[in-house]
Tab-separated table of C-alpha atoms and ligand atoms in Angstrom:
chain	number	residue	atom	x	y	z
A	1	MET	CA	84.694	69.813	88.671
A	2	LYS	CA	86.398	73.032	87.588
A	3	LYS	CA	90.012	72.956	87.968
A	4	ILE	CA	91.806	75.851	89.212
A	5	ALA	CA	95.314	77.465	89.224
A	6	LEU	CA	96.005	79.547	92.100
A	7	LEU	CA	98.812	82.173	91.809
A	8	GLY	CA	99.223	83.857	95.474
A	9	SER	CA	98.042	80.552	97.287
A	10	THR	CA	99.543	82.080	100.790
A	11	GLY	CA	97.553	85.469	100.741
A	12	SER	CA	94.867	86.995	101.671
A	13	ILE	CA	92.789	85.926	98.980
A	14	GLY	CA	94.410	83.119	98.174
A	15	LYS	CA	93.697	81.426	101.289
A	16	GLN	CA	89.832	82.742	100.985
A	17	VAL	CA	89.759	80.476	97.411
A	18	LEU	CA	91.165	77.493	99.444
A	19	ASN	CA	88.421	77.730	102.208
A	20	ILE	CA	86.377	77.808	99.373
A	21	VAL	CA	87.680	74.675	97.630
A	22	ASP	CA	87.397	73.066	101.001
A	23	ARG	CA	83.832	73.847	101.412
A	24	TYR	CA	82.850	72.418	97.828
A	25	PRO	CA	85.514	69.731	96.990
A	26	GLN	CA	83.385	68.216	94.555
A	27	ASP	CA	83.134	71.373	92.394
A	28	PHE	CA	86.826	72.264	92.613
A	29	LYS	CA	90.296	70.602	91.906
A	30	VAL	CA	93.363	72.437	92.490
A	31	VAL	CA	96.050	72.006	89.831
A	32	SER	CA	98.616	74.512	90.723
A	33	ILE	CA	99.658	76.769	93.374
A	34	CYS	CA	102.381	79.086	93.961
A	35	CYS	CA	103.713	81.960	96.129
A	36	ASN	CA	106.931	84.214	96.755
A	37	LYS	CA	108.379	83.085	100.306
A	38	ASN	CA	106.120	81.576	102.301
A	39	ALA	CA	107.523	78.110	101.530
A	40	LYS	CA	106.363	76.723	104.985
A	41	LEU	CA	102.715	76.919	104.288
A	42	LEU	CA	102.897	76.327	100.197
A	43	SER	CA	104.632	72.851	102.054
A	44	GLU	CA	101.590	72.436	103.868
A	45	GLN	CA	98.997	73.609	100.819
A	46	ILE	CA	101.107	71.118	98.536
A	47	ASN	CA	100.873	68.059	100.651
A	48	LYS	CA	96.852	68.520	101.163
A	49	TYR	CA	95.757	69.684	97.907
A	50	LYS	CA	98.646	67.588	95.802
A	51	PRO	CA	98.490	69.800	92.437
A	52	MET	CA	100.080	68.914	89.411
A	53	VAL	CA	102.657	72.169	89.486
A	54	ALA	CA	103.614	74.225	92.387
A	55	GLY	CA	105.953	77.416	91.987
A	56	LEU	CA	107.725	79.179	94.224
A	57	THR	CA	109.601	82.659	93.001
A	58	THR	CA	112.139	83.218	95.850
A	59	SER	CA	114.163	79.513	95.805
A	60	GLU	CA	116.144	80.329	98.375
A	61	TYR	CA	113.216	79.281	100.708
A	62	ALA	CA	112.720	75.930	99.005
A	63	PRO	CA	114.711	73.774	101.251
A	64	GLN	CA	111.280	74.770	103.375
A	65	ILE	CA	109.490	72.672	100.937
A	66	ILE	CA	109.197	68.889	102.291
A	67	SER	CA	107.406	65.507	101.154
A	68	LEU	CA	106.652	66.710	97.374
A	69	PRO	CA	103.779	64.248	96.474
A	70	SER	CA	104.572	62.249	93.476
A	71	GLN	CA	102.369	64.047	91.402
A	72	THR	CA	103.278	67.392	92.097
A	73	THR	CA	106.342	69.441	90.051
A	74	LEU	CA	107.792	71.952	92.006
A	75	TYR	CA	109.327	75.245	89.936
A	76	THR	CA	111.194	77.579	91.626
A	77	GLY	CA	112.644	80.740	90.927
A	78	GLU	CA	111.329	83.999	89.248
A	79	LYS	CA	109.447	82.413	86.082
A	80	ALA	CA	107.901	79.793	88.444
A	81	MET	CA	104.893	81.649	88.487
A	82	LEU	CA	104.561	80.938	85.145
A	83	HIS	CA	104.516	77.275	85.094
A	84	CYS	CA	101.529	77.559	87.106
A	85	VAL	CA	99.424	78.973	84.221
A	86	LEU	CA	98.338	75.490	83.392
A	87	GLN	CA	96.865	75.063	79.971
A	88	GLU	CA	94.776	72.013	82.298
A	89	ALA	CA	93.156	74.610	84.474
A	90	ASP	CA	89.660	75.978	83.638
A	91	ILE	CA	90.307	78.924	85.774
A	92	ILE	CA	93.459	80.745	86.698
A	93	VAL	CA	93.009	82.663	89.648
A	94	ILE	CA	95.613	85.469	89.651
A	95	ALA	CA	95.907	86.397	93.623
A	96	VAL	CA	99.466	87.049	93.828
A	97	VAL	CA	100.168	91.471	94.787
A	98	GLY	CA	102.049	93.891	92.556
A	99	PHE	CA	103.089	94.298	89.108
A	100	CYS	CA	104.428	90.890	89.429
A	101	GLY	CA	100.742	89.496	88.166
A	102	LEU	CA	101.057	91.224	84.690
A	103	GLU	CA	103.470	88.622	82.850
A	104	PRO	CA	101.102	85.650	84.058
A	105	LEU	CA	98.100	87.363	83.491
A	106	ILE	CA	99.009	88.262	79.848
A	107	GLN	CA	99.955	84.583	78.913
A	108	ALA	CA	96.387	83.329	80.656
A	109	CYS	CA	95.104	85.959	77.949
A	110	LYS	CA	97.091	84.347	75.347
A	111	MET	CA	95.812	81.108	76.288
A	112	GLY	CA	92.242	82.015	75.911
A	113	LYS	CA	91.724	81.641	79.594
A	114	THR	CA	88.788	81.947	82.212
A	115	ILE	CA	90.519	84.384	84.511
A	116	ALA	CA	89.485	85.254	87.841
A	117	LEU	CA	91.299	88.514	88.638
A	118	ALA	CA	92.368	89.671	92.021
A	119	ASN	CA	95.730	91.460	91.461
A	120	LYS	CA	94.539	95.137	90.374
A	121	GLU	CA	97.943	96.483	89.591
A	122	SER	CA	98.434	94.020	86.870
A	123	LEU	CA	95.431	96.033	85.131
A	124	ILE	CA	96.434	99.469	86.049
A	125	SER	CA	99.721	98.623	84.534
A	126	GLY	CA	99.495	96.775	81.519
A	127	GLY	CA	95.319	97.149	80.893
A	128	GLU	CA	95.768	98.008	77.286
A	129	ILE	CA	97.646	95.463	76.308
A	130	VAL	CA	95.630	92.805	78.488
A	131	MET	CA	92.436	93.934	77.088
A	132	THR	CA	93.529	93.717	73.410
A	133	LEU	CA	95.029	90.168	74.338
A	134	ALA	CA	91.847	88.935	75.916
A	135	LYS	CA	89.886	89.973	72.920
A	136	GLU	CA	92.235	88.590	70.503
A	137	HIS	CA	92.062	85.220	72.263
A	138	GLY	CA	88.873	85.125	73.479
A	139	ALA	CA	89.637	85.100	77.387
A	140	THR	CA	87.551	86.213	79.863
A	141	ILE	CA	88.427	88.123	82.756
A	142	ILE	CA	86.532	87.675	85.985
A	143	PRO	CA	86.628	90.438	88.387
A	144	VAL	CA	87.542	89.654	92.193
A	145	ASP	CA	87.570	92.760	93.741
A	146	SER	CA	84.598	93.620	95.386
A	147	GLU	CA	83.679	96.867	93.842
A	148	HIS	CA	84.467	95.459	90.286
A	149	SER	CA	82.291	92.155	90.817
A	150	ALA	CA	79.554	94.384	92.474
A	151	ILE	CA	79.272	96.356	89.226
A	152	TRP	CA	79.499	93.177	86.989
A	153	GLN	CA	76.470	91.960	89.102
A	154	CYS	CA	74.693	95.059	88.847
A	155	LEU	CA	75.371	94.768	84.750
A	156	HIS	CA	73.589	91.586	85.054
A	157	PHE	CA	77.109	89.433	83.987
A	158	ASP	CA	77.066	91.414	80.845
A	159	LYS	CA	80.535	93.739	80.777
A	160	THR	CA	79.450	95.231	77.471
A	161	ALA	CA	76.037	96.618	78.537
A	162	PRO	CA	75.414	99.654	78.351
A	163	PHE	CA	75.062	102.336	81.221
A	164	LYS	CA	75.445	106.302	82.528
A	165	LYS	CA	78.039	106.050	85.287
A	166	ILE	CA	79.691	103.853	87.664
A	167	ILE	CA	79.556	104.405	91.407
A	168	LEU	CA	82.415	103.064	93.564
A	169	THR	CA	82.304	102.983	96.875
A	170	ALA	CA	84.949	103.446	99.260
A	171	SER	CA	85.197	103.245	102.845
A	172	GLY	CA	87.543	105.877	103.559
A	173	GLY	CA	90.220	103.409	105.414
A	174	ALA	CA	91.603	103.082	108.615
A	175	LEU	CA	92.399	106.461	109.004
A	176	ARG	CA	89.168	108.394	108.008
A	177	SER	CA	88.673	109.883	111.162
A	178	THR	CA	92.095	110.898	112.043
A	179	PRO	CA	92.559	114.559	112.136
A	180	ILE	CA	94.307	115.319	108.847
A	181	GLU	CA	96.939	117.170	111.277
A	182	GLU	CA	97.717	114.069	112.960
A	183	LEU	CA	98.228	111.747	110.078
A	184	GLU	CA	101.918	112.645	110.188
A	185	LYS	CA	102.599	110.726	113.197
A	186	VAL	CA	100.191	107.548	112.293
A	187	THR	CA	102.346	104.242	112.362
A	188	PRO	CA	102.089	100.860	110.265
A	189	LYS	CA	99.792	99.165	112.836
A	190	ILE	CA	97.186	102.077	113.192
A	191	ALA	CA	97.181	102.218	109.377
A	192	LEU	CA	96.920	98.522	109.087
A	193	ALA	CA	93.380	98.420	111.441
A	194	HIS	CA	91.101	98.172	108.262
A	195	PRO	CA	87.762	98.927	109.981
A	196	ASN	CA	85.829	96.740	107.697
A	197	TRP	CA	88.328	94.524	105.435
A	198	ASN	CA	90.395	92.000	106.475
A	199	MET	CA	93.024	92.051	103.694
A	200	GLY	CA	96.738	91.746	102.844
A	201	ASP	CA	99.177	94.280	104.156
A	202	LYS	CA	99.743	96.406	101.095
A	203	ILE	CA	95.945	96.939	100.009
A	204	THR	CA	95.181	97.767	103.231
A	205	ILE	CA	97.587	100.816	103.171
A	206	ASP	CA	96.013	101.320	100.106
A	207	CYS	CA	92.803	101.744	101.499
A	208	ALA	CA	93.846	104.054	104.249
A	209	THR	CA	95.776	106.619	101.642
A	210	MET	CA	92.645	105.576	98.913
A	211	MET	CA	95.339	104.882	96.336
A	212	ASN	CA	93.437	101.297	96.107
A	213	LYS	CA	90.367	103.580	95.012
A	214	GLY	CA	92.147	105.614	92.926
A	215	LEU	CA	93.419	102.062	91.545
A	216	GLU	CA	90.189	100.753	91.028
A	217	VAL	CA	88.846	103.770	89.216
A	218	ILE	CA	91.651	102.237	86.360
A	219	GLU	CA	90.780	99.231	87.060
A	220	ALA	CA	87.194	100.009	85.990
A	221	MET	CA	87.882	101.607	83.078
A	222	TRP	CA	89.754	98.572	81.649
A	223	LEU	CA	87.395	96.096	82.868
A	224	PHE	CA	84.074	97.978	81.638
A	225	ASN	CA	85.518	100.044	78.936
A	226	CYS	CA	84.631	102.887	80.269
A	227	PRO	CA	86.087	106.518	80.280
A	228	LEU	CA	87.545	108.130	83.317
A	229	ASP	CA	84.608	110.617	83.804
A	230	LYS	CA	81.900	108.107	83.734
A	231	ILE	CA	83.114	106.828	87.319
A	232	HIS	CA	82.369	108.366	90.216
A	233	VAL	CA	83.184	107.637	93.509
A	234	VAL	CA	81.548	107.959	96.726
A	235	ILE	CA	82.793	107.359	100.580
A	236	HIS	CA	80.372	104.562	102.387
A	237	PRO	CA	81.913	104.012	105.722
A	238	GLN	CA	79.466	101.229	106.168
A	239	SER	CA	80.546	99.351	102.632
A	240	ILE	CA	77.226	97.450	102.562
A	241	ILE	CA	77.217	98.657	99.183
A	242	HIS	CA	79.698	97.525	97.287
A	243	SER	CA	79.129	99.563	94.248
A	244	MET	CA	76.640	100.639	91.870
A	245	VAL	CA	75.543	101.340	88.238
A	246	GLU	CA	73.464	104.314	87.166
A	247	TYR	CA	71.512	103.448	83.906
A	248	GLN	CA	69.931	106.267	81.339
A	249	ASP	CA	67.087	106.634	83.053
A	250	ASN	CA	68.229	107.341	86.278
A	251	SER	CA	67.745	104.056	87.613
A	252	VAL	CA	70.292	102.843	90.152
A	253	ILE	CA	70.991	99.094	90.601
A	254	ALA	CA	73.562	98.637	93.498
A	255	GLN	CA	75.117	95.410	95.143
A	256	LEU	CA	74.625	94.881	98.862
A	257	GLY	CA	76.100	92.710	101.084
A	258	THR	CA	78.135	92.138	104.437
A	259	PRO	CA	81.960	93.143	104.021
A	260	THR	CA	83.396	90.062	103.217
A	261	MET	CA	85.388	88.970	100.387
A	262	GLU	CA	84.001	85.611	100.479
A	263	LEU	CA	81.228	86.762	98.186
A	264	PRO	CA	83.001	88.231	95.395
A	265	ILE	CA	85.831	85.622	95.492
A	266	GLN	CA	83.469	82.598	95.397
A	267	LEU	CA	81.030	83.951	92.906
A	268	ALA	CA	84.356	84.628	90.789
A	269	LEU	CA	84.749	80.567	91.081
A	270	THR	CA	81.043	79.271	90.602
A	271	TYR	CA	79.904	81.646	88.144
A	272	PRO	CA	76.871	81.365	86.570
A	273	GLU	CA	76.048	79.693	89.782
A	274	ARG	CA	75.454	81.239	93.243
A	275	LYS	CA	76.127	78.849	96.146
A	276	PRO	CA	75.752	79.340	99.937
A	277	THR	CA	78.709	80.993	101.762
A	278	ALA	CA	79.446	81.077	105.285
A	279	SER	CA	78.978	85.021	105.253
A	280	THR	CA	76.570	86.866	107.196
A	281	PRO	CA	72.961	87.599	105.709
A	282	LEU	CA	72.329	91.524	105.917
A	283	ASP	CA	70.038	92.951	108.775
A	284	PHE	CA	68.618	95.377	107.551
A	285	TYR	CA	66.502	96.622	110.891
A	286	ASN	CA	70.278	97.478	112.449
A	287	LEU	CA	71.722	99.285	109.243
A	288	SER	CA	72.730	102.867	108.324
A	289	LEU	CA	73.884	103.628	105.129
A	290	ASP	CA	76.145	107.116	104.674
A	291	PHE	CA	77.359	108.290	101.523
A	292	LYS	CA	80.207	111.907	101.516
A	293	LYS	CA	82.513	113.053	98.944
A	294	VAL	CA	86.086	112.386	99.182
A	295	ASP	CA	88.149	115.062	100.599
A	296	LEU	CA	91.360	115.364	98.176
A	297	LYS	CA	93.060	117.294	101.126
A	298	ARG	CA	93.061	114.096	103.261
A	299	TYR	CA	93.467	111.495	100.116
A	300	PRO	CA	96.517	113.170	98.020
A	301	CYS	CA	97.027	109.514	96.372
A	302	PHE	CA	93.657	109.236	94.926
A	303	GLU	CA	94.039	112.489	93.401
A	304	LEU	CA	97.661	111.440	91.937
A	305	ALA	CA	95.858	108.135	90.300
A	306	LEU	CA	93.377	109.724	89.114
A	307	LYS	CA	96.206	112.407	87.258
A	308	SER	CA	97.873	109.227	86.098
A	309	ALA	CA	95.054	108.128	84.613
A	310	LYS	CA	94.342	111.020	82.178
A	311	THR	CA	97.705	110.996	81.341
A	312	GLY	CA	97.525	107.903	80.655
A	313	HIS	CA	100.210	105.252	78.541
A	314	ASN	CA	102.688	103.947	80.952
A	315	ILE	CA	102.056	106.272	84.010
A	316	PRO	CA	99.064	104.490	85.978
A	317	CYS	CA	102.019	101.763	85.574
A	318	ALA	CA	104.478	104.081	87.148
A	319	LEU	CA	102.288	105.149	89.809
A	320	SER	CA	101.201	101.545	90.869
A	321	SER	CA	104.926	100.799	91.197
A	322	ALA	CA	106.527	103.558	92.880
A	323	ASN	CA	102.997	103.352	95.395
A	324	GLU	CA	104.406	99.731	95.887
A	325	GLU	CA	107.860	100.996	96.499
A	326	ALA	CA	106.692	103.582	99.002
A	327	VAL	CA	104.446	101.703	100.907
A	328	ASN	CA	106.890	99.071	101.354
A	329	LEU	CA	109.123	101.875	102.831
A	330	PHE	CA	106.328	103.098	105.303
A	331	LEU	CA	106.094	99.319	106.248
A	332	GLN	CA	109.161	99.043	107.309
A	333	GLY	CA	109.006	102.408	109.256
A	334	LYS	CA	111.242	104.273	107.214
A	335	ILE	CA	109.041	106.700	105.769
A	336	LYS	CA	106.107	108.727	107.285
A	337	TYR	CA	102.463	107.791	106.009
A	338	THR	CA	101.937	111.383	104.948
A	339	ARG	CA	105.097	110.822	102.799
A	340	ILE	CA	103.666	108.153	100.406
A	341	ALA	CA	102.304	110.710	97.877
A	342	ASP	CA	105.169	112.513	97.976
A	343	TYR	CA	107.258	109.815	96.569
A	344	VAL	CA	104.470	108.477	94.204
A	345	SER	CA	104.322	112.201	92.623
A	346	TYR	CA	107.993	112.425	92.713
A	347	ALA	CA	108.151	109.301	90.672
A	348	ILE	CA	105.171	109.950	87.983
A	349	ASN	CA	106.268	112.993	87.408
A	350	ASN	CA	110.068	112.131	86.458
A	351	VAL	CA	109.297	108.860	84.471
A	352	GLU	CA	109.480	109.253	80.676
A	353	ILE	CA	106.080	109.080	79.036
A	354	LEU	CA	106.000	106.018	76.898
A	355	PRO	CA	104.358	103.792	74.887
A	356	VAL	CA	102.480	100.930	76.189
A	357	THR	CA	104.656	97.962	75.243
A	358	TYR	CA	105.221	94.981	77.601
A	359	GLU	CA	108.970	96.211	77.301
A	360	ASN	CA	108.281	99.778	78.305
A	361	LEU	CA	106.355	98.780	81.526
A	362	VAL	CA	109.060	96.424	82.720
A	363	LYS	CA	111.420	99.322	82.254
A	364	THR	CA	108.796	101.725	83.615
A	365	ASN	CA	108.327	99.274	86.609
A	366	PHE	CA	111.856	99.409	87.164
A	367	LEU	CA	112.664	102.881	86.863
A	368	ALA	CA	109.613	103.958	88.905
A	369	ARG	CA	110.922	102.093	91.811
A	370	GLU	CA	114.673	103.341	91.413
A	371	LEU	CA	113.227	106.951	91.380
A	372	VAL	CA	111.540	106.193	94.982
A	373	LEU	CA	114.504	104.283	95.835
A	374	SER	CA	117.080	107.071	95.371
A	375	ALA	CA	114.703	109.669	96.630
A	376	TYR	CA	114.394	107.897	99.723
A	377	LYS	CA	118.676	107.405	99.870
A	378	GLU	CA	118.669	111.009	99.241
A	379	LYS	CA	116.080	111.943	101.920
A	380	LYS	CA	114.371	114.476	99.497
A	381	PHE	CA	110.742	114.374	101.741
A	382	ASP	CA	112.094	114.145	105.250
B	401	NDP	P1	99.004	89.051	100.247
B	401	NDP	O1	99.943	89.852	100.444
B	401	NDP	O2	97.911	88.848	101.168
B	401	NDP	O3	99.235	88.142	99.303
B	401	NDP	C1	100.055	88.140	98.235
B	401	NDP	C2	100.086	86.647	97.594
B	401	NDP	O4	100.943	86.745	96.578
B	401	NDP	C3	101.393	85.652	98.648
B	401	NDP	O5	100.560	84.534	98.314
B	401	NDP	C4	102.193	86.316	98.362
B	401	NDP	O6	103.143	85.187	98.518
B	401	NDP	C5	102.116	86.162	96.504
B	401	NDP	N1	103.250	86.873	95.717
B	401	NDP	C6	103.703	88.125	95.548
B	401	NDP	N2	104.689	87.998	95.082
B	401	NDP	C7	104.934	87.361	94.986
B	401	NDP	C8	105.676	86.282	93.194
B	401	NDP	N3	106.917	87.249	92.970
B	401	NDP	N4	105.686	85.432	92.998
B	401	NDP	C9	104.919	84.782	93.244
B	401	NDP	N5	104.036	84.964	94.206
B	401	NDP	C10	103.870	86.037	95.102
B	401	NDP	O7	97.923	90.321	99.492
B	401	NDP	P2	96.141	90.156	99.178
B	401	NDP	O8	95.488	88.603	99.014
B	401	NDP	O9	95.991	91.085	99.785
B	401	NDP	O10	96.059	90.584	97.498
B	401	NDP	C11	95.969	90.158	96.461
B	401	NDP	C12	95.971	90.671	95.150
B	401	NDP	O11	94.363	91.062	95.463
B	401	NDP	C13	96.102	92.501	95.279
B	401	NDP	O12	96.557	92.570	93.978
B	401	NDP	C14	95.020	93.347	95.845
B	401	NDP	O13	95.388	94.361	95.672
B	401	NDP	C15	94.344	92.582	95.246
B	401	NDP	N6	92.680	92.388	96.350
B	401	NDP	C16	92.868	91.991	97.587
B	401	NDP	C17	91.469	92.053	98.490
B	401	NDP	C18	91.813	91.417	99.629
B	401	NDP	O14	90.658	90.981	100.578
B	401	NDP	N7	93.162	91.003	100.510
B	401	NDP	C19	90.680	92.592	98.161
B	401	NDP	C20	90.488	92.929	96.775
B	401	NDP	C21	91.831	92.982	96.028
B	401	NDP	P3	104.369	85.202	99.962
B	401	NDP	O15	103.076	84.700	100.740
B	401	NDP	O16	105.383	83.810	99.641
B	401	NDP	O17	104.746	86.165	100.223
B	402	MG	MG1	88.364	96.611	96.089
C-alpha cells in the first residue's frame, strides 16, 4: 500500500487524486492533505480519509473544520503545507497552484522522496535548485502534467535517455478561433471555457494565452535536462497526442489518449504499474489529428515565456509570479485579457536579474507581483 501526502487536495488535480484513491482503496492510504481556504471541503476530506496530518494555509477559515478525527493533527497558517510533507509518505503529490509549491517541493527533495509533481510554477521558478537537490538527495520527480507524462512515457520512463527533440503539443486554448481583434473584449467566463480539458481557473487562462505552453517548455527543460532549442511546440487542437519525442533516426514516438488528466495522474501514482481507468478508449475511426504552427501574434505570452527561458536566472520566476498576479486581475474583471501579456512583460523587464538562490526567488516572487500591482494601480496599460 502506497502512502500519499497530497498538497492541494481541494483543487482540480487534488480531487482527481482522491478519486483514484477511492477506486483503488487497497493500494493507497492518504496520510496528509492540505489546502488554502476551502475548509469546508477539507473538513469532509479529513473525515473521509482520516489522514495523520491536515493543513489549512489561511487560518481564518479553520472554524469551518468540524469533528477532527482522533488520529488527525491539524496545522493552520502559512507553514501548514510543510507539515504535510511527511516522512511517512511514500509519494508526495504537489498539486497546489503557484509559487507556493516551491517550498514544499524543496523540502520533499531534501527528504529524498518520490514526488508526483503537478505544480509547474515551482519548477519554472526554482528548477535549478530543485533538480540539484533532487539529485543530491536521491529524490525522484514524476511528472503529472500530461505533456511531460507523455514525454516520460515516450522515453520509456527513463528521463536520462538520449533523444533529438521533444515535441510538445498544445490545444491552443479556449480562444484559438476568436479573431485577434476581438480578444480585447473576452470575459473571464469565455476564456474559462476550455474546449478539451477541465482544469482549475488559473491554468485554464494560461492555456488560452498559451503562457501555459511557455511554462511547459521551461518545465520540460528542467525535467528532461534539455536545452531550449531541442523543445518544439505544435498546435494540435484535438489534444489526442499528448506530446512526442523524436529520436536520432527521425523516428517519432508519441503518447495518445483521450484528453483527461486521469491518465497522467493515475500513472504517477501507480507507476511502474498501469491499471484500468474510467477514461474512454480512443476510437480511431472517428479521429482526425491536425497540426499547425503557433501564431506569436495571437499568443504573446508564449513568446514572453521563451524570452524568460533564454534570459534564465530568476527571470522565469518573475514571469511566472507576474503572470499569477495578472491572471488574478483578469479573473477579477479588473484588466482586459489582452493586457495580461503587457503586465507580465513589464514585470520581467523591470525585475533585477539575480542569481538563483531560494532567498532571491522569494524576493523575485514578491517584486514581480508588486510590479504588476503597482502598474495596475497607476493604470499603466488601460
Ligand atoms: P486548482 O486551482 O483547481 O487547485 C489548487 C489547489 O491548491 C487547491 O486545493 C488550493 O486550495 C490549493 N492551494 C493554493 N494555494 C495554496 C496555499 N498557499 N497553501 C495550500 N494550498 C494551496 O488548481 P489545479 O488543480 O488546476 O492545478 C494545480 C497545479 O497543477 C497547477 O500548478 C497547475 O498548473 C497544474 N496542472 C493542473 C492541471 C489540471 O488539469 N488542473 C493539468 C496540468 C497541470 P483551496 O481550494 O483552498 O484554494
Ligand atoms: Mg499540460
